[in-house]
């Protein structure tokens, strides 16, 4: 079928391949490299693993496949197959370079190397592995606690009333924590897969503040935190009210729980304000608490990331990941400014209705239509 296939046509075909294709002769000189190989493996002779494996393949006649990390942190999936040419290597593929001329005529096996960039897949694999490890860890702690206290109750069915009440409270507390963790994971997963049931509508942004403040008021009182509603200017946005209330709630709860500096608990103040700024509605959640270091600031929006997990601050590190996803689904952005020892300010910017309707709709909107159809 390939009778008469010209070297030019063959090269053009090989250059179209996404996979890198490289031919090494018996002296490990490169005799052919397609366009992808020129990009992925520009200097194959500088890759000790490639040289070692190809030498083994040529010697054994057995193919090898496996992963090869590159110095620039990418990972390649390699396959090296033995390649013997009937007429020797002298006239093989293209005009020989001086080095190739020297190698010309060499008998024996060369090899064919094919390579694919699997960096993205490897990263995904690592993220998935870390995620499962983090979930297992998060589930284990409250479960162990529930199990421990349940066993104590079983062994000592009639403990003093105060002990019994305290143990049951620990069990209920940890069960609640597990329920919340599982709920947050389910929400996060639906946000990531685009199946979260958003219901977008035009909203007066300021109206979102009161319900969120009402939920965290008892917590603030319990922790001795001064919770304030600052100025809330008018401004219409398009969004899902319960989801956006959850955003404000998570930020307020964080400010109350994590803003605490152990020395000055009574001084901690948390304020929620909002208004139109630079063409968007901007909510600001400010606290005068412990602050977050510049090293940690970019990481706090990652799933399960906590700065200093401490007893009594028993979150799972999912709250800000949820905030980020919900805000992004509203075509908005969330940012943090913080100074250690001085406090933090979380800013949520959401497109105004006028702007959203003139340009693109919030990214969640088409999904809602799809889900409804
Ligand atoms: N206002 C804040 N002041 C100081 N640290 C904060 C503040 N907000 C967040 N953090 C830090 O960022 C981390 C991540 O916050 P996030 O809301 O994602 O998780 P969490 O509050 O620990 O748990 P969850 O919200 O799932 O119950 C917190 O553990 C805390 O270390
Ligand atoms: Mg939180």
Coordinates of C-alpha atoms and ligand atoms in Angstrom, one line a residue:
X1 CA 0.0 0.0 0.0
X2 CA 2.9 2.4 0.8
X3 CA 4.7 1.5 -2.4
X4 CA 6.1 4.7 -3.9
X5 CA 5.6 6.8 -0.7
X6 CA 8.2 9.6 -1.0
X7 CA 10.4 10.6 1.9
X8 CA 8.8 14.0 1.7
X9 CA 5.3 12.6 2.1
X10 CA 6.4 10.3 4.9
X11 CA 8.0 13.2 6.7
X12 CA 4.9 15.3 6.3
X13 CA 2.8 12.6 7.7
X14 CA 5.1 12.0 10.7
X15 CA 5.2 15.7 11.3
X16 CA 1.4 15.8 11.7
X17 CA 1.5 13.3 14.6
X18 CA 1.0 14.6 18.1
X19 CA 3.3 11.9 19.3
X20 CA 7.0 12.5 19.2
X21 CA 8.9 10.0 16.9
X22 CA 12.6 9.7 17.1
X23 CA 14.9 7.2 15.3
X24 CA 18.2 6.4 16.9
X25 CA 20.9 4.4 15.0
X26 CA 23.1 1.7 16.6
X27 CA 25.4 4.5 17.8
X28 CA 22.6 6.4 19.3
X29 CA 22.8 9.1 16.7
X30 CA 19.5 10.8 15.9
X31 CA 18.6 9.7 12.4
X32 CA 15.1 11.1 12.3
X33 CA 13.0 13.4 14.5
X34 CA 9.5 14.5 13.6
X35 CA 8.2 18.0 14.5
X36 CA 6.7 16.9 17.8
X37 CA 10.1 15.3 18.8
X38 CA 11.9 18.5 18.0
X39 CA 9.6 20.2 20.5
X40 CA 9.4 17.5 23.2
X41 CA 12.9 16.0 23.0
X42 CA 15.1 18.7 21.4
X43 CA 18.2 17.3 22.9
X44 CA 17.7 13.6 23.4
X45 CA 21.4 12.9 23.9
X46 CA 21.3 15.0 27.1
X47 CA 18.7 12.6 28.6
X48 CA 20.6 9.9 30.5
X49 CA 17.5 7.8 31.1
X50 CA 16.6 7.8 27.4
X51 CA 20.2 6.8 26.4
X52 CA 20.4 4.1 28.9
X53 CA 17.0 2.6 28.1
X54 CA 17.6 2.8 24.3
X55 CA 21.0 1.1 24.7
X56 CA 19.2 -1.7 26.7
X57 CA 16.5 -2.1 24.0
X58 CA 19.1 -2.2 21.2
X59 CA 21.1 -4.8 23.1
X60 CA 18.2 -7.0 24.2
X61 CA 15.9 -6.6 21.2
X62 CA 13.0 -6.2 23.7
X63 CA 10.8 -3.1 23.7
X64 CA 10.5 -0.9 26.8
X65 CA 7.9 1.5 27.9
X66 CA 7.6 3.7 30.9
X67 CA 7.7 7.3 32.2
X68 CA 10.5 9.7 31.9
X69 CA 10.6 13.0 34.0
X70 CA 12.2 15.9 32.1
X71 CA 14.4 18.5 33.8
X72 CA 11.7 21.1 33.3
X73 CA 9.3 19.1 35.4
X74 CA 7.2 17.7 32.5
X75 CA 6.7 14.0 32.3
X76 CA 6.8 11.9 29.1
X77 CA 5.4 8.5 28.4
X78 CA 8.0 6.7 26.3
X79 CA 8.0 3.6 24.2
X80 CA 11.2 2.4 22.8
X81 CA 11.2 -0.4 20.2
X82 CA 14.1 -2.2 18.5
X83 CA 14.6 -1.3 14.9
X84 CA 16.7 -3.2 12.5
X85 CA 17.2 -2.0 8.9
X86 CA 17.6 -4.6 6.2
X87 CA 20.2 -2.7 4.2
X88 CA 22.1 -1.2 7.2
X89 CA 21.8 2.4 8.4
X90 CA 23.9 4.1 5.7
X91 CA 21.1 5.5 3.5
X92 CA 18.4 5.6 6.1
X93 CA 16.0 8.6 6.2
X94 CA 17.4 11.9 5.1
X95 CA 20.8 13.2 4.3
X96 CA 23.4 12.0 6.7
X97 CA 25.3 14.5 8.9
X98 CA 29.1 14.1 9.4
X99 CA 28.3 12.2 12.6
X100 CA 25.8 10.1 10.8
X101 CA 28.2 9.5 8.0
X102 CA 30.6 8.1 10.6
X103 CA 27.8 5.9 12.0
X104 CA 26.7 4.9 8.5
X105 CA 27.1 1.3 7.7
X106 CA 27.0 0.4 11.3
X107 CA 25.3 -2.9 11.6
X108 CA 23.0 -4.0 14.3
X109 CA 19.9 -2.6 15.9
X110 CA 18.8 1.0 16.3
X111 CA 15.6 1.9 18.0
X112 CA 12.4 3.8 17.5
X113 CA 11.4 6.1 20.3
X114 CA 7.9 7.4 20.6
X115 CA 6.9 9.9 23.3
X116 CA 3.8 11.7 24.6
X117 CA 3.6 14.5 27.1
X118 CA 1.5 13.2 30.0
X119 CA 2.3 16.1 32.5
X120 CA -1.4 17.1 32.8
X121 CA -2.5 13.5 33.5
X122 CA 0.2 13.0 36.1
X123 CA -0.8 16.2 37.9
X124 CA -4.4 15.1 37.9
X125 CA -3.4 11.8 39.3
X126 CA -1.4 13.5 42.1
X127 CA -4.3 15.9 42.9
X128 CA -6.7 13.0 43.1
X129 CA -4.4 11.0 45.3
X130 CA -3.8 14.0 47.7
X131 CA -7.6 14.6 47.7
X132 CA -8.4 11.0 48.7
X133 CA -5.7 11.1 51.4
X134 CA -7.1 14.4 52.8
X135 CA -10.7 13.1 52.8
X136 CA -9.7 9.9 54.6
X137 CA -7.8 12.0 57.2
X138 CA -10.8 14.3 57.7
X139 CA -13.2 11.4 58.1
X140 CA -11.0 9.5 60.4
X141 CA -10.7 12.0 63.2
X142 CA -14.4 12.6 64.0
X143 CA -15.2 8.9 63.4
X144 CA -12.5 7.9 65.9
X145 CA -14.0 10.3 68.4
X146 CA -17.6 9.0 67.9
X147 CA -16.4 5.4 68.2
X148 CA -14.3 6.1 71.3
X149 CA -17.2 7.8 73.2
X150 CA -19.7 5.3 72.1
X151 CA -17.5 2.5 73.4
X152 CA -17.1 4.4 76.7
X153 CA -20.9 4.6 77.0
X154 CA -21.2 0.9 76.2
X155 CA -18.6 -0.1 78.8
X156 CA -20.1 2.2 81.4
X157 CA -23.8 2.3 80.7
X158 CA -24.6 4.4 83.7
X159 CA -21.9 7.1 84.1
X160 CA -22.5 10.3 86.1
X161 CA -25.1 12.4 84.4
X162 CA -22.6 15.2 83.6
X163 CA -20.2 12.8 81.9
X164 CA -23.0 11.2 80.0
X165 CA -24.2 14.5 78.7
X166 CA -20.7 15.6 77.8
X167 CA -19.9 12.4 75.9
X168 CA -23.2 12.5 74.0
X169 CA -22.4 16.1 73.1
X170 CA -19.0 15.1 71.7
X171 CA -20.7 12.4 69.7
X172 CA -23.4 14.8 68.4
X173 CA -20.7 17.4 67.6
X174 CA -18.6 15.0 65.6
X175 CA -21.6 13.5 63.8
X176 CA -22.5 17.1 62.8
X177 CA -19.0 17.8 61.6
X178 CA -19.1 14.6 59.4
X179 CA -22.5 15.6 58.0
X180 CA -21.2 19.1 57.2
X181 CA -18.0 17.7 55.6
X182 CA -20.0 15.3 53.4
X183 CA -22.4 18.1 52.5
X184 CA -19.6 20.4 51.5
X185 CA -17.9 17.7 49.5
X186 CA -21.1 17.0 47.6
X187 CA -21.6 20.7 46.9
X188 CA -18.0 21.1 45.8
X189 CA -18.2 18.1 43.5
X190 CA -21.5 19.4 41.9
X191 CA -19.8 22.8 41.4
X192 CA -16.8 21.2 39.8
X193 CA -18.8 19.0 37.5
X194 CA -21.2 21.8 36.6
X195 CA -24.3 20.1 38.0
X196 CA -24.9 22.5 40.9
X197 CA -28.5 23.6 40.6
X198 CA -28.0 27.3 40.3
X199 CA -31.1 29.5 39.9
X200 CA -30.0 32.9 38.6
X201 CA -32.2 35.9 39.1
X202 CA -31.8 39.7 39.3
X203 CA -31.0 40.5 43.0
X204 CA -30.4 43.6 45.1
X205 CA -27.0 42.7 46.3
X206 CA -27.4 44.5 49.7
X207 CA -30.3 42.1 50.6
X208 CA -27.9 39.2 50.7
X209 CA -26.1 40.6 53.8
X210 CA -28.8 40.3 56.5
X211 CA -29.5 36.6 56.2
X212 CA -25.8 35.8 56.3
X213 CA -25.3 38.1 59.3
X214 CA -28.2 36.5 61.1
X215 CA -26.8 33.0 60.8
X216 CA -23.4 34.0 62.3
X217 CA -24.7 36.3 65.0
X218 CA -24.9 33.6 67.7
X219 CA -21.4 32.3 66.8
X220 CA -20.0 35.9 67.2
X221 CA -21.7 36.3 70.5
X222 CA -20.4 33.0 71.7
X223 CA -16.9 33.9 70.7
X224 CA -17.1 37.4 72.1
X225 CA -16.6 39.0 68.7
X226 CA -18.1 42.4 67.7
X227 CA -20.0 41.7 64.5
X228 CA -21.0 44.8 62.5
X229 CA -23.0 45.5 59.4
X230 CA -21.2 48.4 57.6
X231 CA -22.5 50.6 54.8
X232 CA -24.3 48.6 52.1
X233 CA -24.9 50.6 49.0
X234 CA -27.5 49.8 46.3
X235 CA -26.6 47.7 43.2
X236 CA -28.3 45.0 41.2
X237 CA -26.5 41.8 40.3
X238 CA -27.6 38.6 38.7
X239 CA -27.1 35.5 40.9
X240 CA -28.3 32.6 43.0
X241 CA -29.3 34.1 46.3
X242 CA -28.7 31.1 48.6
X243 CA -25.3 30.4 47.0
X244 CA -24.2 34.0 47.4
X245 CA -25.5 34.1 51.0
X246 CA -23.3 31.0 51.6
X247 CA -20.3 32.9 50.2
X248 CA -20.9 35.8 52.7
X249 CA -21.6 33.3 55.5
X250 CA -18.4 31.3 54.9
X251 CA -16.3 34.5 54.9
X252 CA -18.0 35.9 58.1
X253 CA -17.6 32.5 59.8
X254 CA -13.9 32.4 58.9
X255 CA -13.4 35.9 60.2
X256 CA -15.0 35.0 63.5
X257 CA -13.3 31.6 63.9
X258 CA -9.9 32.2 62.4
X259 CA -9.5 35.9 63.0
X260 CA -9.1 35.3 66.7
X261 CA -5.8 36.2 68.0
X262 CA -5.3 34.2 71.3
X263 CA -4.1 37.3 73.1
X264 CA -6.8 39.9 72.1
X265 CA -10.0 37.9 71.7
X266 CA -12.3 40.6 73.1
X267 CA -10.9 43.1 70.6
X268 CA -11.8 41.2 67.4
X269 CA -14.1 43.1 65.2
X270 CA -15.7 41.7 62.0
X271 CA -17.6 43.9 59.5
X272 CA -19.5 43.2 56.3
X273 CA -20.0 46.1 53.9
X274 CA -20.7 46.5 50.2
X275 CA -21.3 48.9 47.4
X276 CA -20.6 49.6 43.7
X277 CA -16.9 50.1 43.1
X278 CA -15.2 50.3 39.7
X279 CA -18.1 48.9 37.8
X280 CA -18.9 45.9 40.0
X281 CA -20.7 45.2 43.2
X282 CA -18.1 44.6 45.9
X283 CA -18.7 42.9 49.2
X284 CA -16.0 43.4 51.8
X285 CA -15.6 41.2 54.9
X286 CA -13.0 42.7 57.2
X287 CA -11.6 41.5 60.5
X288 CA -9.1 42.9 62.9
X289 CA -7.7 39.5 63.7
X290 CA -4.6 37.4 63.4
X291 CA -4.2 37.9 59.6
X292 CA -2.8 35.4 57.0
X293 CA 0.9 35.4 55.9
X294 CA 1.6 36.3 52.3
X295 CA 3.0 32.7 51.9
X296 CA -0.4 31.2 52.8
X297 CA -2.7 33.8 51.1
X298 CA -2.6 32.1 47.6
X299 CA -3.2 28.7 49.1
X300 CA -6.2 29.2 51.4
X301 CA -8.6 28.8 48.5
X302 CA -7.3 25.3 47.8
X303 CA -9.4 22.4 49.0
X304 CA -8.5 21.2 52.5
X305 CA -5.9 23.9 53.0
X306 CA -5.7 25.3 56.5
X307 CA -3.1 27.6 57.8
X308 CA -2.7 26.1 61.3
X309 CA -5.3 23.5 62.0
X310 CA -5.9 23.9 65.8
X311 CA -8.3 22.4 68.2
X312 CA -11.5 24.4 68.5
X313 CA -11.0 25.7 64.9
X314 CA -12.3 22.4 63.5
X315 CA -13.0 23.3 59.9
X316 CA -12.1 21.1 57.0
X317 CA -10.6 23.7 54.8
X318 CA -13.4 23.5 52.2
X319 CA -15.2 26.7 52.9
X320 CA -13.0 29.0 50.8
X321 CA -12.8 26.5 47.9
X322 CA -16.7 26.6 47.8
X323 CA -16.5 30.4 47.9
X324 CA -14.1 30.6 45.0
X325 CA -16.2 28.2 42.9
X326 CA -19.5 30.0 43.6
X327 CA -18.0 33.4 42.9
X328 CA -16.4 32.2 39.6
X329 CA -19.8 30.7 38.5
X330 CA -21.1 34.3 38.9
X331 CA -18.3 35.6 36.7
X332 CA -17.0 37.3 39.7
X333 CA -13.7 37.2 41.7
X334 CA -12.7 36.8 45.3
X335 CA -9.4 38.2 46.6
X336 CA -7.8 38.6 50.0
X337 CA -5.6 41.3 51.5
X338 CA -4.1 40.5 54.9
X339 CA -1.4 41.5 57.3
X340 CA -0.2 39.3 60.0
X341 CA -1.3 40.6 63.4
X342 CA -3.5 43.3 61.8
X343 CA -6.4 41.5 60.2
X344 CA -7.8 40.4 56.8
X345 CA -10.1 41.8 54.2
X346 CA -11.9 39.4 51.7
X347 CA -13.3 41.1 48.7
X348 CA -16.0 39.6 46.5
X349 CA -16.6 41.4 43.2
X350 CA -19.7 40.5 41.2
X351 CA -20.8 42.0 37.8
X352 CA -23.6 44.5 37.9
X353 CA -26.8 43.6 36.0
X354 CA -26.4 46.4 33.4
X355 CA -23.0 45.1 32.6
X356 CA -23.9 41.4 32.7
X357 CA -26.8 41.8 30.3
X358 CA -24.8 44.0 27.8
X359 CA -21.9 41.6 27.6
X360 CA -21.8 37.9 28.4
X361 CA -24.3 36.3 30.9
X362 CA -22.8 34.8 34.1
X363 CA -21.2 31.5 33.2
X364 CA -23.8 29.6 35.4
X365 CA -26.7 30.9 33.4
X366 CA -26.3 28.7 30.3
X367 CA -26.0 25.7 32.6
X368 CA -29.3 26.4 34.2
X369 CA -30.9 26.6 30.8
X370 CA -29.3 23.3 29.9
X371 CA -30.5 21.6 33.1
X372 CA -34.0 22.9 32.6
X373 CA -34.3 21.6 29.0
Ligands
LIG1 N1 -10.4 35.8 58.2 C1 -9.4 34.9 58.4 N2 -8.3 35.1 59.2 C2 -7.3 34.3 59.4 N3 -7.2 33.1 58.7 C3 -8.2 32.8 57.9 C4 -9.3 33.7 57.6 N4 -10.1 33.1 56.7 C5 -9.5 31.9 56.4 N5 -8.4 31.7 57.1 C6 -7.5 30.6 57.0 O1 -7.8 29.9 55.7 C7 -8.0 28.5 56.0 C8 -9.0 28.0 55.0 O2 -10.3 28.5 55.2 P1 -11.6 27.7 54.8 O3 -12.8 28.4 55.0 O4 -11.4 27.1 53.4 O5 -11.5 26.4 55.7 P2 -11.9 26.2 57.3 O6 -12.6 27.5 57.7 O7 -10.7 25.8 58.0 O8 -12.9 25.0 57.2 P3 -14.4 25.0 56.7 O9 -14.7 26.3 56.1 O10 -14.4 23.9 55.7 O11 -15.2 24.7 57.9 C9 -8.5 28.5 57.4 O12 -8.3 27.2 58.0 C10 -7.7 29.6 58.1 O13 -6.4 29.0 58.4
LIG2 MG1 -14.2 28.2 56.7

